[in-house]
XYZ file of C-alpha atoms in Angstrom:
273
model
C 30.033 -37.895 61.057
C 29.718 -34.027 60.827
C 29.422 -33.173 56.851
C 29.794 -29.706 55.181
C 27.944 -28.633 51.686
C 29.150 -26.764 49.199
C 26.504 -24.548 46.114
C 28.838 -24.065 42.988
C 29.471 -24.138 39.331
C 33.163 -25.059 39.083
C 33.182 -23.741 35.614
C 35.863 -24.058 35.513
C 37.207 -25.773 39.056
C 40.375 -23.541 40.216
C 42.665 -22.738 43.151
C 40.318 -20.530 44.612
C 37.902 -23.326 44.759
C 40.111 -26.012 45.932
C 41.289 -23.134 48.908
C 37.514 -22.530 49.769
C 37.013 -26.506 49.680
C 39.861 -26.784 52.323
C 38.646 -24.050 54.603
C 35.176 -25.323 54.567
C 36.214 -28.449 55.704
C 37.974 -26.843 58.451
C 36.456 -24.234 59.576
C 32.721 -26.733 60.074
C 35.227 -29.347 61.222
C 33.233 -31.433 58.460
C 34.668 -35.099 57.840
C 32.985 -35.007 54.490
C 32.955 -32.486 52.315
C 29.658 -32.699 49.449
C 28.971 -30.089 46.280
C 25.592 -29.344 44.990
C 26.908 -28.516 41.516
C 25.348 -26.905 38.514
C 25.388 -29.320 35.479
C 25.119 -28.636 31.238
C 23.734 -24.846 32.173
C 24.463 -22.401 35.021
C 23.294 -19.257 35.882
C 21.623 -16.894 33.483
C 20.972 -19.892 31.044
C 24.730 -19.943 29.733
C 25.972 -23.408 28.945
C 28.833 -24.656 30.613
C 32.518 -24.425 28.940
C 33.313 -28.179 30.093
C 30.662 -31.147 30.698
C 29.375 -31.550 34.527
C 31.395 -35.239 34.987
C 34.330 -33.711 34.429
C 33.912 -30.355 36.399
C 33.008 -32.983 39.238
C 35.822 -35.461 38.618
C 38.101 -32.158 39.190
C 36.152 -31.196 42.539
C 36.948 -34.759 43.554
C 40.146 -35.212 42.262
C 40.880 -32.033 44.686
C 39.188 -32.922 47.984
C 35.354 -32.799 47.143
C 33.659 -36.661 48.639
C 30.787 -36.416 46.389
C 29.138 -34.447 43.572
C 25.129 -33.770 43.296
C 23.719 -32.420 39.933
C 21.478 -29.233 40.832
C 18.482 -29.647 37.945
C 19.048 -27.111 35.232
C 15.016 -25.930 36.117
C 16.889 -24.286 39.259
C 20.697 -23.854 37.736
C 19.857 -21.202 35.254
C 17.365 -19.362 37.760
C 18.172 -15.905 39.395
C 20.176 -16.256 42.629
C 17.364 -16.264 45.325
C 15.895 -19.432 43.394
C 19.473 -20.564 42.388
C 20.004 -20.540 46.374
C 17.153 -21.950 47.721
C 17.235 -25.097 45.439
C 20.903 -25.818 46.250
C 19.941 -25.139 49.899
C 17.195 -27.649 49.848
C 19.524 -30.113 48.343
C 21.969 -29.785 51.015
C 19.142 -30.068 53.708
C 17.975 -33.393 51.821
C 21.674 -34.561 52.248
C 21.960 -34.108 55.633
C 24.866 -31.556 55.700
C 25.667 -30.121 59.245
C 26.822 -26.865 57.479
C 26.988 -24.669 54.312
C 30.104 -22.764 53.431
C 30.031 -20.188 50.347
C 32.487 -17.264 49.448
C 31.468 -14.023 50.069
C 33.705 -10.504 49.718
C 32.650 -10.150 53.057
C 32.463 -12.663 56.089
C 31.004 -10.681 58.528
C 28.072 -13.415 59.593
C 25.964 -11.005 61.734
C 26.199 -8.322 58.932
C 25.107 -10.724 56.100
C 22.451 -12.290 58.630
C 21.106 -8.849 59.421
C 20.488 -7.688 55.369
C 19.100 -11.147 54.545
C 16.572 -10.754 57.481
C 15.489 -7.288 56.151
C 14.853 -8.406 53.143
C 13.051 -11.560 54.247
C 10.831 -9.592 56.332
C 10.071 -6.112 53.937
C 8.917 -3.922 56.810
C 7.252 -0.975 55.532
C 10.525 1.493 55.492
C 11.990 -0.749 52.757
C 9.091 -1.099 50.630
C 8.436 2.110 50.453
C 11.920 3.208 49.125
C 11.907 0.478 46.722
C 8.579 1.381 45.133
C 10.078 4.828 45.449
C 13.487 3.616 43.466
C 11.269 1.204 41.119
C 8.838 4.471 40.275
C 12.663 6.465 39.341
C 13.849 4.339 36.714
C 16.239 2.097 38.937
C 16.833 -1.466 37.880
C 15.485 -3.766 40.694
C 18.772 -5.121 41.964
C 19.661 -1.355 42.842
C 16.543 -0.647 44.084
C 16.802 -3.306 46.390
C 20.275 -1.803 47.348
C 19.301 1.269 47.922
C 15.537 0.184 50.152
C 17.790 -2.175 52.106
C 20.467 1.350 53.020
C 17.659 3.045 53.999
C 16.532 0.902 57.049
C 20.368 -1.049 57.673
C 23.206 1.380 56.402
C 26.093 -0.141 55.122
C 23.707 -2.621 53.598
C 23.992 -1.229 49.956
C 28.030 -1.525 50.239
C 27.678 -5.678 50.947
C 25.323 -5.934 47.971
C 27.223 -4.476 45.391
C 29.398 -7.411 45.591
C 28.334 -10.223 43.783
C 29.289 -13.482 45.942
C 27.747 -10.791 49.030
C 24.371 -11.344 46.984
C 24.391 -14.941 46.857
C 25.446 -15.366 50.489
C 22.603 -13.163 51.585
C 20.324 -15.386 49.218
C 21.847 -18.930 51.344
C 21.073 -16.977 54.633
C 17.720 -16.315 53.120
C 16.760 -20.036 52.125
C 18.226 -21.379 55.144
C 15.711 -18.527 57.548
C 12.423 -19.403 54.451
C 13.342 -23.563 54.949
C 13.413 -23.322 58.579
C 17.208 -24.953 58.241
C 19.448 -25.270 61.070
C 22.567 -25.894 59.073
C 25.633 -23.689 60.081
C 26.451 -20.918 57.437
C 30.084 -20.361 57.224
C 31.359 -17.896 54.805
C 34.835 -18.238 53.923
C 36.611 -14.653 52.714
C 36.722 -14.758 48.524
C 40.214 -12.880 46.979
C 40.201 -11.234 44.116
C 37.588 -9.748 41.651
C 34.802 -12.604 40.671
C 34.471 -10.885 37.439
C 38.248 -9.782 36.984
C 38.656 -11.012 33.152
C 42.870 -10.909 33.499
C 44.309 -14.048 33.928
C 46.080 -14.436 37.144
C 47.918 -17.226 37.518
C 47.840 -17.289 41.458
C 43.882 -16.724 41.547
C 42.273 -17.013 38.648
C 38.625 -16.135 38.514
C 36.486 -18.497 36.603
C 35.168 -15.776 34.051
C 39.182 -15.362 32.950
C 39.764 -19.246 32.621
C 36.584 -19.855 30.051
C 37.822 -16.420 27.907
C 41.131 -18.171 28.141
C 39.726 -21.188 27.189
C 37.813 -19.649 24.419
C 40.470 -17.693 23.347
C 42.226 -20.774 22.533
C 39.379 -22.545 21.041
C 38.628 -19.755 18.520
C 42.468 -19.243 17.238
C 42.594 -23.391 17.218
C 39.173 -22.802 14.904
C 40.100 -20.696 12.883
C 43.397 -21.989 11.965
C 42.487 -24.931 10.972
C 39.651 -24.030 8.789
C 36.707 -25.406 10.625
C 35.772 -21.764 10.573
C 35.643 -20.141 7.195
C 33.945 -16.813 6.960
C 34.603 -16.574 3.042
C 31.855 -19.056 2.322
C 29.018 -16.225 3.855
C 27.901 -13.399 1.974
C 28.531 -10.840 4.792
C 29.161 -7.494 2.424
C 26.199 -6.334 3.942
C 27.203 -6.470 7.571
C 28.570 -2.920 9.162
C 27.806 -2.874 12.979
C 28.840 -5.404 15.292
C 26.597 -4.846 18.789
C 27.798 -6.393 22.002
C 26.291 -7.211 25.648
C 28.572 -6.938 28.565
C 29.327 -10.114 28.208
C 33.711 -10.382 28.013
C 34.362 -11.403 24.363
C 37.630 -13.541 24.051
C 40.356 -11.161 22.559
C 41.423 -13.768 19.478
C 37.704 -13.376 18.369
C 37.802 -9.732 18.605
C 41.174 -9.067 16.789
C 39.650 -11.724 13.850
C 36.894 -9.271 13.241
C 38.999 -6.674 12.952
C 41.155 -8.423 10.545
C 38.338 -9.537 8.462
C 36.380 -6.266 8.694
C 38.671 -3.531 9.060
C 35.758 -0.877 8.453
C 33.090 -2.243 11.113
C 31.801 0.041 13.965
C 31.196 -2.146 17.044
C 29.206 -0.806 19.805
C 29.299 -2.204 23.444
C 25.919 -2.487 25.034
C 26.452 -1.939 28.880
C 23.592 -4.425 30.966
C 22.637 -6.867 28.144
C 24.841 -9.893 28.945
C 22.804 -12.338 25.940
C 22.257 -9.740 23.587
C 25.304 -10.254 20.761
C 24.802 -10.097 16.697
C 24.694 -8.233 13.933
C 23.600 -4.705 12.445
């Protein structure tokens, strides 16, 4: 029995999941198809919009033969950690094969960059010391070392499901893992915050769903800002995260003479000024 593994969030699960669940299963020729799956918190310590049984009954409900929690010590890590845990898992399972989305599936390109930056030969730590010393934030430092010594390399990391896959290639060389990687092409924009009703990304379901929440909130009382003392309150600063419209146009309403200010990099940094 050949069996293919699966590293996600499904927060929410959607139609690009349940397509990249059937190619998987295809493409590794897999009779059983298992997810290693994030559970209360996922990456960057945010907690989940919907609980982990049901993000798995919906995996299952759509294909998915079983659903493994991946420990929030490892869930809310960066991606090289996030990777190699759900990697591990897989191995422990006995999966045959690991399929992930990527913007690009060219193997032997993706193969190449996460060997580089296994390895660090001397060319690429000397342009990232060189990037770090500038003022670059390490992910583009990284980008820009890994051009240096394999061009085109910079181009595939810019692309966040690129990153990850590099980061599975990378746990699979550091565990010694003989599992087959199979990238399966990803559509669309993982961050695209419109909701598109063909292919949704899961960042535009959860401000959908928030969007609703919030109005739903708010009309119905459970939220009343006229029992705060908020006369004092002028600036409104906020990270990169995408803030759901309703909540936006509320504020607006409410405090008409606010400045708000948009703070480009600093995706948990919201609040008052």
């Amino acid at each position: 029995m050949r069996a293919v593994g699966i590293i996600a969030e499904y927060d929410p699960f959607h139609r690009g999941h349940a397509d990249h669940l059937r190619q998987a299963r295809d493409r590794a020729g897999a009779d059983v198809a298992v997810a290693v799956m994030s559970g209360w918190f996922t990456q960057r310590g945010d907690a989940a919009i919907l609980p982990p049984g049901l993000r798995a009954e919906m995996a299952m409900r759509c294909g998915m033969d079983a659903v493994f929690l991946l420990p929030a010590m490892w869930s809310v890590r960066e991606a090289e950690r996030f990777a190699l845990a759900g990697i591990s898992l897989l191995r422990g399972l006995g999966c045959d094969a690991v399929s992930f989305g990527a913007e690009t599936d060219n193997l032997p390109l993706l193969r190449d960059i996460a060997s580089l930056l296994e390895a660090e030969p001397d060319a690429f730590r000397a342009s990232l010391r060189r990037g770090l010393d500038s003022g670059l934030p390490y992910p583009a430092a990284v980008s820009g070392a890994a051009e240096t010594v394999l061009p085109g390399a910079a181009a595939v990391l810019d692309r966040p499901n690129n990153t990850l896959a590099v980061c599975y290639l990378r746990a699979l060389q550091r565990l010694g893992c003989g599992m087959e990687p199979i990238p399966v092409p990803r559509p669309g924009a993982y961050h695209e915050t419109a909701l598109n009703p063909e292919c949704p990304s899961a960042a535009a379901l959860r401000l959908e769903y928030l969007d609703r929440l919030a109005d739903r909130r708010l009309d119905r009382g459970e939220i009343d800002l006229d029992q705060y003392d908020l006369s004092r309150w002028r600036l409104m600063h906020i990270g990169a995260q995408p803030v759901p419209r309703s909540l936006i146009k509320r504020w607006k309403q409410k405090f008409p003479n606010h400045q708000y200010d948009t703070n480009y990099g600093l995706s948990e940094s919201i609040g008052p000024g």
